[in-house]
Tab-separated table of C-alpha atoms in Angstrom:
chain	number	residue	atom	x	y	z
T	1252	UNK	CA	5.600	16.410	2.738
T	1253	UNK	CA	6.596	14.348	5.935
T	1254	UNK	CA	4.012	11.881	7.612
T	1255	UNK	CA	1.671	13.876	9.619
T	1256	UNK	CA	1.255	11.298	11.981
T	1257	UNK	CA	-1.084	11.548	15.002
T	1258	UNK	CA	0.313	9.699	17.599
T	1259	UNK	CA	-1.597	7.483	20.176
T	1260	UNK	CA	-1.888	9.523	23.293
T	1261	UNK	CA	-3.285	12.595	20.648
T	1262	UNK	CA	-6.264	10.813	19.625
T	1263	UNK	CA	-6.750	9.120	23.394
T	1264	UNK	CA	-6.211	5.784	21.962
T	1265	UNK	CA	-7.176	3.003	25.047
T	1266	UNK	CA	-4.224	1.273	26.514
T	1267	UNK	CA	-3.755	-1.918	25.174
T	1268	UNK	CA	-5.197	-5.511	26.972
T	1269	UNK	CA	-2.092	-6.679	26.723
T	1270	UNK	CA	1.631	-7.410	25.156
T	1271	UNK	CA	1.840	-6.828	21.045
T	1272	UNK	CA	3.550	-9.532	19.711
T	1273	UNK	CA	6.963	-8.337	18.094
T	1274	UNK	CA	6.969	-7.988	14.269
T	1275	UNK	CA	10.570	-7.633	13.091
T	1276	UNK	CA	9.639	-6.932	9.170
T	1277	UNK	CA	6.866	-7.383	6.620
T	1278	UNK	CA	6.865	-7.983	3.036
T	1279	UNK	CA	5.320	-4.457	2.756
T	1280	UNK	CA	1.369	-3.383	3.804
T	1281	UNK	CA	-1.723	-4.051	2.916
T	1282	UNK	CA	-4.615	-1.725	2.511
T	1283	UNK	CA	-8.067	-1.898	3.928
T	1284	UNK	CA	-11.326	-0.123	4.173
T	1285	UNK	CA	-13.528	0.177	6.966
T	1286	UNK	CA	-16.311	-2.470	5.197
T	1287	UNK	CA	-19.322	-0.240	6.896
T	1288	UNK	CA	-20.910	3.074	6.510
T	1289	UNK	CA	-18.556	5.989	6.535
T	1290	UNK	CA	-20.200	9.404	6.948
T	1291	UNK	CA	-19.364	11.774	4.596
T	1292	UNK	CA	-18.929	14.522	6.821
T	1293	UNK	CA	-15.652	13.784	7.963
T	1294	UNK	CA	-14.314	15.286	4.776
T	1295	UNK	CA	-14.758	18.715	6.303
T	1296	UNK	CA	-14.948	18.158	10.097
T	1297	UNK	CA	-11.668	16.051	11.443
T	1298	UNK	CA	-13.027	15.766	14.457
T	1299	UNK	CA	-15.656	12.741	13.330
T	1300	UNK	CA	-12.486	11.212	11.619
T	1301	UNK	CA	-11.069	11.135	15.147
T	1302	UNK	CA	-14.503	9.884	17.099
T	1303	UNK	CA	-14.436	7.387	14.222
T	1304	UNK	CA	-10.678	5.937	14.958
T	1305	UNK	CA	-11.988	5.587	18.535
T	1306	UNK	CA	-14.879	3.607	17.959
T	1307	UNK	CA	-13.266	1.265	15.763
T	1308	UNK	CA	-10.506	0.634	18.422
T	1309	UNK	CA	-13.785	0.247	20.679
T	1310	UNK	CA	-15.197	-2.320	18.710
T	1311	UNK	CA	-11.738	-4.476	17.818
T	1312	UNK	CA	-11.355	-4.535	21.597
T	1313	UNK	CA	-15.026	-5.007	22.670
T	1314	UNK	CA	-16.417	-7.126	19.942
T	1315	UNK	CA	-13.983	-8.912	18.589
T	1316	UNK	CA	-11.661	-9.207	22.041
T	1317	UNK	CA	-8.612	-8.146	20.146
T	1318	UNK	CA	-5.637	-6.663	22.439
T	1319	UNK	CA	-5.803	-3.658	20.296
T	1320	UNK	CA	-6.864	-1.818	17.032
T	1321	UNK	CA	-6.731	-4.367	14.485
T	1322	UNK	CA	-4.424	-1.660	12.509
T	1323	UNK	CA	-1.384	-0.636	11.912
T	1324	UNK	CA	-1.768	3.193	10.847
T	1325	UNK	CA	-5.350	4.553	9.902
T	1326	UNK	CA	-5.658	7.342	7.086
T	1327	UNK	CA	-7.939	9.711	6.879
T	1328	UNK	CA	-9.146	12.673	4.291
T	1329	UNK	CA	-7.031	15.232	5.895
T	1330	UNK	CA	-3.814	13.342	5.103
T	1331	UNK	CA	-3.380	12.498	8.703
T	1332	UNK	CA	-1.989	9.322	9.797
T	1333	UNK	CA	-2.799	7.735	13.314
T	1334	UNK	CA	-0.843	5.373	15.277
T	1335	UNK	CA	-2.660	1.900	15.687
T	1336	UNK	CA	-0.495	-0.901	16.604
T	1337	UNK	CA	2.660	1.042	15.012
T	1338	UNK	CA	5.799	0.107	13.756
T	1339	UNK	CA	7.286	-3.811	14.903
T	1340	UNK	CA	3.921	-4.974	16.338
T	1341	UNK	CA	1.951	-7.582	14.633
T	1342	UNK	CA	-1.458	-5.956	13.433
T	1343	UNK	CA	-4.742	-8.184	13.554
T	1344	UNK	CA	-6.822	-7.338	10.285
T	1345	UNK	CA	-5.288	-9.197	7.459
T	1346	UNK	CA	-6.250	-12.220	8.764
T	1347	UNK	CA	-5.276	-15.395	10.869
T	1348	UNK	CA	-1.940	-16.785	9.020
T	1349	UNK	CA	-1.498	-13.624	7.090
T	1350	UNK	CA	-0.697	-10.784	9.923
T	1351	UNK	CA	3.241	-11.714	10.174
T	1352	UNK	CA	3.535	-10.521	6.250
T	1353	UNK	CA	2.094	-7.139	6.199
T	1354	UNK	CA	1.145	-4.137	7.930
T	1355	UNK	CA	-1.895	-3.109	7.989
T	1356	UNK	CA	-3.407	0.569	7.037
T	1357	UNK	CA	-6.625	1.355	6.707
T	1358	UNK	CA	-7.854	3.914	4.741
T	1359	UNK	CA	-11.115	5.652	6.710
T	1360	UNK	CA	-13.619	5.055	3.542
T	1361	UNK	CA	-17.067	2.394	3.649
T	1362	UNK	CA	-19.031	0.446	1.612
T	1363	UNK	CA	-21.606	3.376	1.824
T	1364	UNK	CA	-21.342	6.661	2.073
T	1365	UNK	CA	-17.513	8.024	1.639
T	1366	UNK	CA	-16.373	4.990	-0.952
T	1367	UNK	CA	-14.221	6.643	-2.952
T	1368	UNK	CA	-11.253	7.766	-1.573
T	1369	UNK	CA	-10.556	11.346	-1.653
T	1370	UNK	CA	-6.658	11.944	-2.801
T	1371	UNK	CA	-5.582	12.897	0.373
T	1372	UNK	CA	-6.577	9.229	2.159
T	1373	UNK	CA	-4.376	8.287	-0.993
T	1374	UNK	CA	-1.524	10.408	0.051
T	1375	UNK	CA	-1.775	9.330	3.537
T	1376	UNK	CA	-2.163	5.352	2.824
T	1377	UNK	CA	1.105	6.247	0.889
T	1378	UNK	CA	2.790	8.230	3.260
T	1379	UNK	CA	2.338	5.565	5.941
T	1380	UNK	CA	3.413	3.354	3.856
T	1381	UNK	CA	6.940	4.925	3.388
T	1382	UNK	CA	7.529	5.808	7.235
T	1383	UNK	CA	6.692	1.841	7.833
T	1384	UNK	CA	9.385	1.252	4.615
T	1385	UNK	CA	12.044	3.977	6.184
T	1386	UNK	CA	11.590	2.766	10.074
T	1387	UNK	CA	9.966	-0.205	10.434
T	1388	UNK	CA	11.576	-2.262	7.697
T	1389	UNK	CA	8.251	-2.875	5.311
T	1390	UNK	CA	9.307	-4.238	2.284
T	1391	UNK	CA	8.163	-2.893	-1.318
T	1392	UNK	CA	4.905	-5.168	-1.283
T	1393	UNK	CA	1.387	-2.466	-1.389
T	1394	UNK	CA	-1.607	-4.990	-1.488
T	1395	UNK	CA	-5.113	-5.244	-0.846
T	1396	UNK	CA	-6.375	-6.978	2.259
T	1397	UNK	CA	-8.497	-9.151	-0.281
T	1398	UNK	CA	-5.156	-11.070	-1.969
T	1399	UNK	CA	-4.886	-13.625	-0.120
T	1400	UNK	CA	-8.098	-13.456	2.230
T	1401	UNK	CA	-11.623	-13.682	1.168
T	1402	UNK	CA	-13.142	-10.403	1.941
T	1403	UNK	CA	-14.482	-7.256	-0.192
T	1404	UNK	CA	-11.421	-5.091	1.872
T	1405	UNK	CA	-10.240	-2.941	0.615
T	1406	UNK	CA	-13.299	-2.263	-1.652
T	1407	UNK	CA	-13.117	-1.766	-5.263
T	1408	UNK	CA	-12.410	2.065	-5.716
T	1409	UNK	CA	-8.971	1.595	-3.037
T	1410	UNK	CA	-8.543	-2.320	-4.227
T	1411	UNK	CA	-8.366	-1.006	-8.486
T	1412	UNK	CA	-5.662	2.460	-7.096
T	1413	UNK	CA	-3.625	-0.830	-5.041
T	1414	UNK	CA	-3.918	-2.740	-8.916
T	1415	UNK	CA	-2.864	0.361	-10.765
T	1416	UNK	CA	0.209	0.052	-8.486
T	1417	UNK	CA	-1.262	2.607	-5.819
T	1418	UNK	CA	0.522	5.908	-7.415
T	1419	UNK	CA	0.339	8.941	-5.654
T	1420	UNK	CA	-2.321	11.517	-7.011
T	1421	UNK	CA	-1.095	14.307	-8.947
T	1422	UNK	CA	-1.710	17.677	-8.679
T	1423	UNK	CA	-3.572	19.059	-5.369
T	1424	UNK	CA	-1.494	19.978	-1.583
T	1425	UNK	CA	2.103	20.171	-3.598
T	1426	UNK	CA	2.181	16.528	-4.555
T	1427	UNK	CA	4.256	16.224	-7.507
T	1428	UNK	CA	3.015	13.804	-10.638
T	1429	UNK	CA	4.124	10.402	-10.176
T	1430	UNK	CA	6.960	9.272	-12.231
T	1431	UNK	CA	6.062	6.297	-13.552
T	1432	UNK	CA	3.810	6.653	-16.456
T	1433	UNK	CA	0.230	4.602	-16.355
T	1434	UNK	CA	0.251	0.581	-15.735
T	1435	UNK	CA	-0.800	-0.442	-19.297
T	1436	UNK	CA	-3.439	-2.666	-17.699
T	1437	UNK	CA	-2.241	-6.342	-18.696
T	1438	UNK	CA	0.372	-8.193	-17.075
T	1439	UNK	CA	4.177	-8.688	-19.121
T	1440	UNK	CA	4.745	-12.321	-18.798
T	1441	UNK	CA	6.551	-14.643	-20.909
T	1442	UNK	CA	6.043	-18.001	-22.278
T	1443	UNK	CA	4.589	-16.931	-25.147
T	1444	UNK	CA	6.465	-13.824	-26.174
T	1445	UNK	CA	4.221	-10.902	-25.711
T	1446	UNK	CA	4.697	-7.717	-27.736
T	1447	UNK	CA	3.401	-4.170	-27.655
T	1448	UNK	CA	4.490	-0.591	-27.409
T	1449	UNK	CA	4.066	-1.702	-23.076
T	1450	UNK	CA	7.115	-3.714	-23.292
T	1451	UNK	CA	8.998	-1.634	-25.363
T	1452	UNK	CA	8.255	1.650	-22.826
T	1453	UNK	CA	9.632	-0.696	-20.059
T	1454	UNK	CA	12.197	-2.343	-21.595
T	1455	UNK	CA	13.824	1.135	-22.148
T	1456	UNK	CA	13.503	2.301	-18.971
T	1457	UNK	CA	15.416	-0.871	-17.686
T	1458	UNK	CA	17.682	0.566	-20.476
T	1459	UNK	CA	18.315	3.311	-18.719
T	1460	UNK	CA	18.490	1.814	-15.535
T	1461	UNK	CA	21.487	0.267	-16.532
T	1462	UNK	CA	20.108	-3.285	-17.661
T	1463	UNK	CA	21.342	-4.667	-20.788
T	1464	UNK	CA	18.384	-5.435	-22.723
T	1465	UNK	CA	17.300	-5.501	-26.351
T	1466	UNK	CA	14.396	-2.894	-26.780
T	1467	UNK	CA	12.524	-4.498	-29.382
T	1468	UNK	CA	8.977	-4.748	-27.783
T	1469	UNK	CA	8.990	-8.283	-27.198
T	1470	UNK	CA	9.087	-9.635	-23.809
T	1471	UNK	CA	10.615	-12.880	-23.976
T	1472	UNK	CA	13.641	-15.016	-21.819
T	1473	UNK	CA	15.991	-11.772	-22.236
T	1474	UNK	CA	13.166	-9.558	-20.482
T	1475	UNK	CA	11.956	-12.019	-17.769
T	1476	UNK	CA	15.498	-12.408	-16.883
T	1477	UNK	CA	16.029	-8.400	-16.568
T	1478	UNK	CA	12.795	-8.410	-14.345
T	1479	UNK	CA	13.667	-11.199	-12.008
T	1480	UNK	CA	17.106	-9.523	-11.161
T	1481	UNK	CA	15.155	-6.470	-10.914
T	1482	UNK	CA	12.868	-7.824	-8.932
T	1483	UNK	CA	15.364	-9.381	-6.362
T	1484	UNK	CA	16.978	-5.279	-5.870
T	1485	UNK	CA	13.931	-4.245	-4.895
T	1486	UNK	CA	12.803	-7.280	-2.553
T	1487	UNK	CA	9.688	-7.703	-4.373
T	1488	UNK	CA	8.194	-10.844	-5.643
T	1489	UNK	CA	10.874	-12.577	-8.261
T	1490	UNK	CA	8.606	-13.943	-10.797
T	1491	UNK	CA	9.170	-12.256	-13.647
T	1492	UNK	CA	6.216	-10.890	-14.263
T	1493	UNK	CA	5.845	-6.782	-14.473
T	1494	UNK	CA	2.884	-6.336	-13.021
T	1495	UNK	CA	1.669	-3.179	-11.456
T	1496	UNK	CA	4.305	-3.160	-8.546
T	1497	UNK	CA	7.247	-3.790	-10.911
T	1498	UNK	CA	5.826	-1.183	-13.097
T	1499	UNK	CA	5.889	1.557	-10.546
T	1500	UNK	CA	9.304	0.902	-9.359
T	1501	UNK	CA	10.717	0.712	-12.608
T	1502	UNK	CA	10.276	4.437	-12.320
T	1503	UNK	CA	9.751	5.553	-8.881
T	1504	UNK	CA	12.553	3.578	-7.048
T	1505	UNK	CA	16.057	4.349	-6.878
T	1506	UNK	CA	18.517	4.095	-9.192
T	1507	UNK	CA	22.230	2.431	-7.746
């Protein structure tokens, strides 16, 4: 399904105060919540989730004296995407020092009422995500507003999906499984050599991504090696650690 984006004369999005500054690329997004009450309601009636994108323009302008919507996109439970700030314009919500890495999407749930996110905010966040990847040159990077910054955002039902390595729900509007099979919930680092059926899953599907690599279940110098060059193809962090990013792409990026 392509990006059903809503565009900013659609939802009568206010002019902005003033120039965006230009963002030529990002590391990739991070995800955010709206860290207030979110009625319920706007499950079934799209019209609040509109009234609701307007008033949180209102306040970023208003109350905090922001040029804009602090956003970059803003998803909501009908798998709709609207246009904040866009593609190549610096966003405002991760935070001062942080805004140049990142776009920002916010995913319409609370810290009351809707908190978890229904799958199709999920499919959204992650559609928005790859229209900022295809034309706005967003790197592989899906994080939480809270790494790096010290805030609740995105929450903890969006912040554990972001940890699991935000895959996109099965099942439900035609959206296939994802590929890559569950994160296996600890970090594969190495000093010491870790072992485990998780390693040995991963190091054979580096296998058959082309990698030499012993599959033995150990992750040691040989693995970390395979994950850093790994790592550097997809633009990701090279630390040689497969962690729930590395995971996903193992599977879901690719392959040549």
């Amino acid at each position: 399904m392509a990006i059903d984006l809503v565009l900013r004369r659609d939802w009568n999005a206010r002019a902005p105060r003033g120039d965006y500054t230009q963002l030529d690329s990002t590391k990739g997004v991070k995800v955010h919540y709206t860290g207030g009450r979110v009625d319920p309601a706007i499950v079934s009636d799209h019209s609040r989730c509109v009234a609701l994108v307007r008033s949180i323009q209102g306040y970023h302008m208003d109350g905090n004296g922001w040029v804009d919507i602090g956003y970059s996109f803003v998803c909501c439970p009908h798998r709709k995407v609207f246009e904040g700030r866009g593609l190549y314009h610096l966003p405002a919500a991760n935070g001062p020092g942080l805004n140049a890495g990142h776009y920002a999407v916010l995913g319409l749930v609370g810290n009351s009422g809707l908190v978890q996110p229904p799958d199709l905010i999920l499919h959204g966040i992650l559609d928005a995500v790859q229209y900022a990847r295809d034309h706005g040159r967003a790197g592989k990077e899906i994080k939480g507003h809270r790494d790096g910054y010290a805030t609740d955002c995105p929450g903890d039902p969006l912040y554990a999906w972001v940890r699991r390595g935000a895959p996109r729900p099965g099942g439900g509007n035609g959206a296939p499984e994802p590929s890559a099979p569950p994160f296996p919930g600890r970090l594969l680092t190495y000093p010491p050599v870790m072992r485990g059926q998780d390693v040995r899953t991963w190091q054979e599907r580096m296998r058959e991504r082309g990698f030499e690599l012993a599959v033995d279940g150990a992750y040691g110098p040989g693995s970390r090696d395979v994950c850093v060059r790994f790592q550097q193809e997809q633009g990701v962090a090279d630390d040689g650690i497969v962690g729930p990013v590395t995971w996903r792409l193992a599977w879901e990026a690719p392959v040549g």
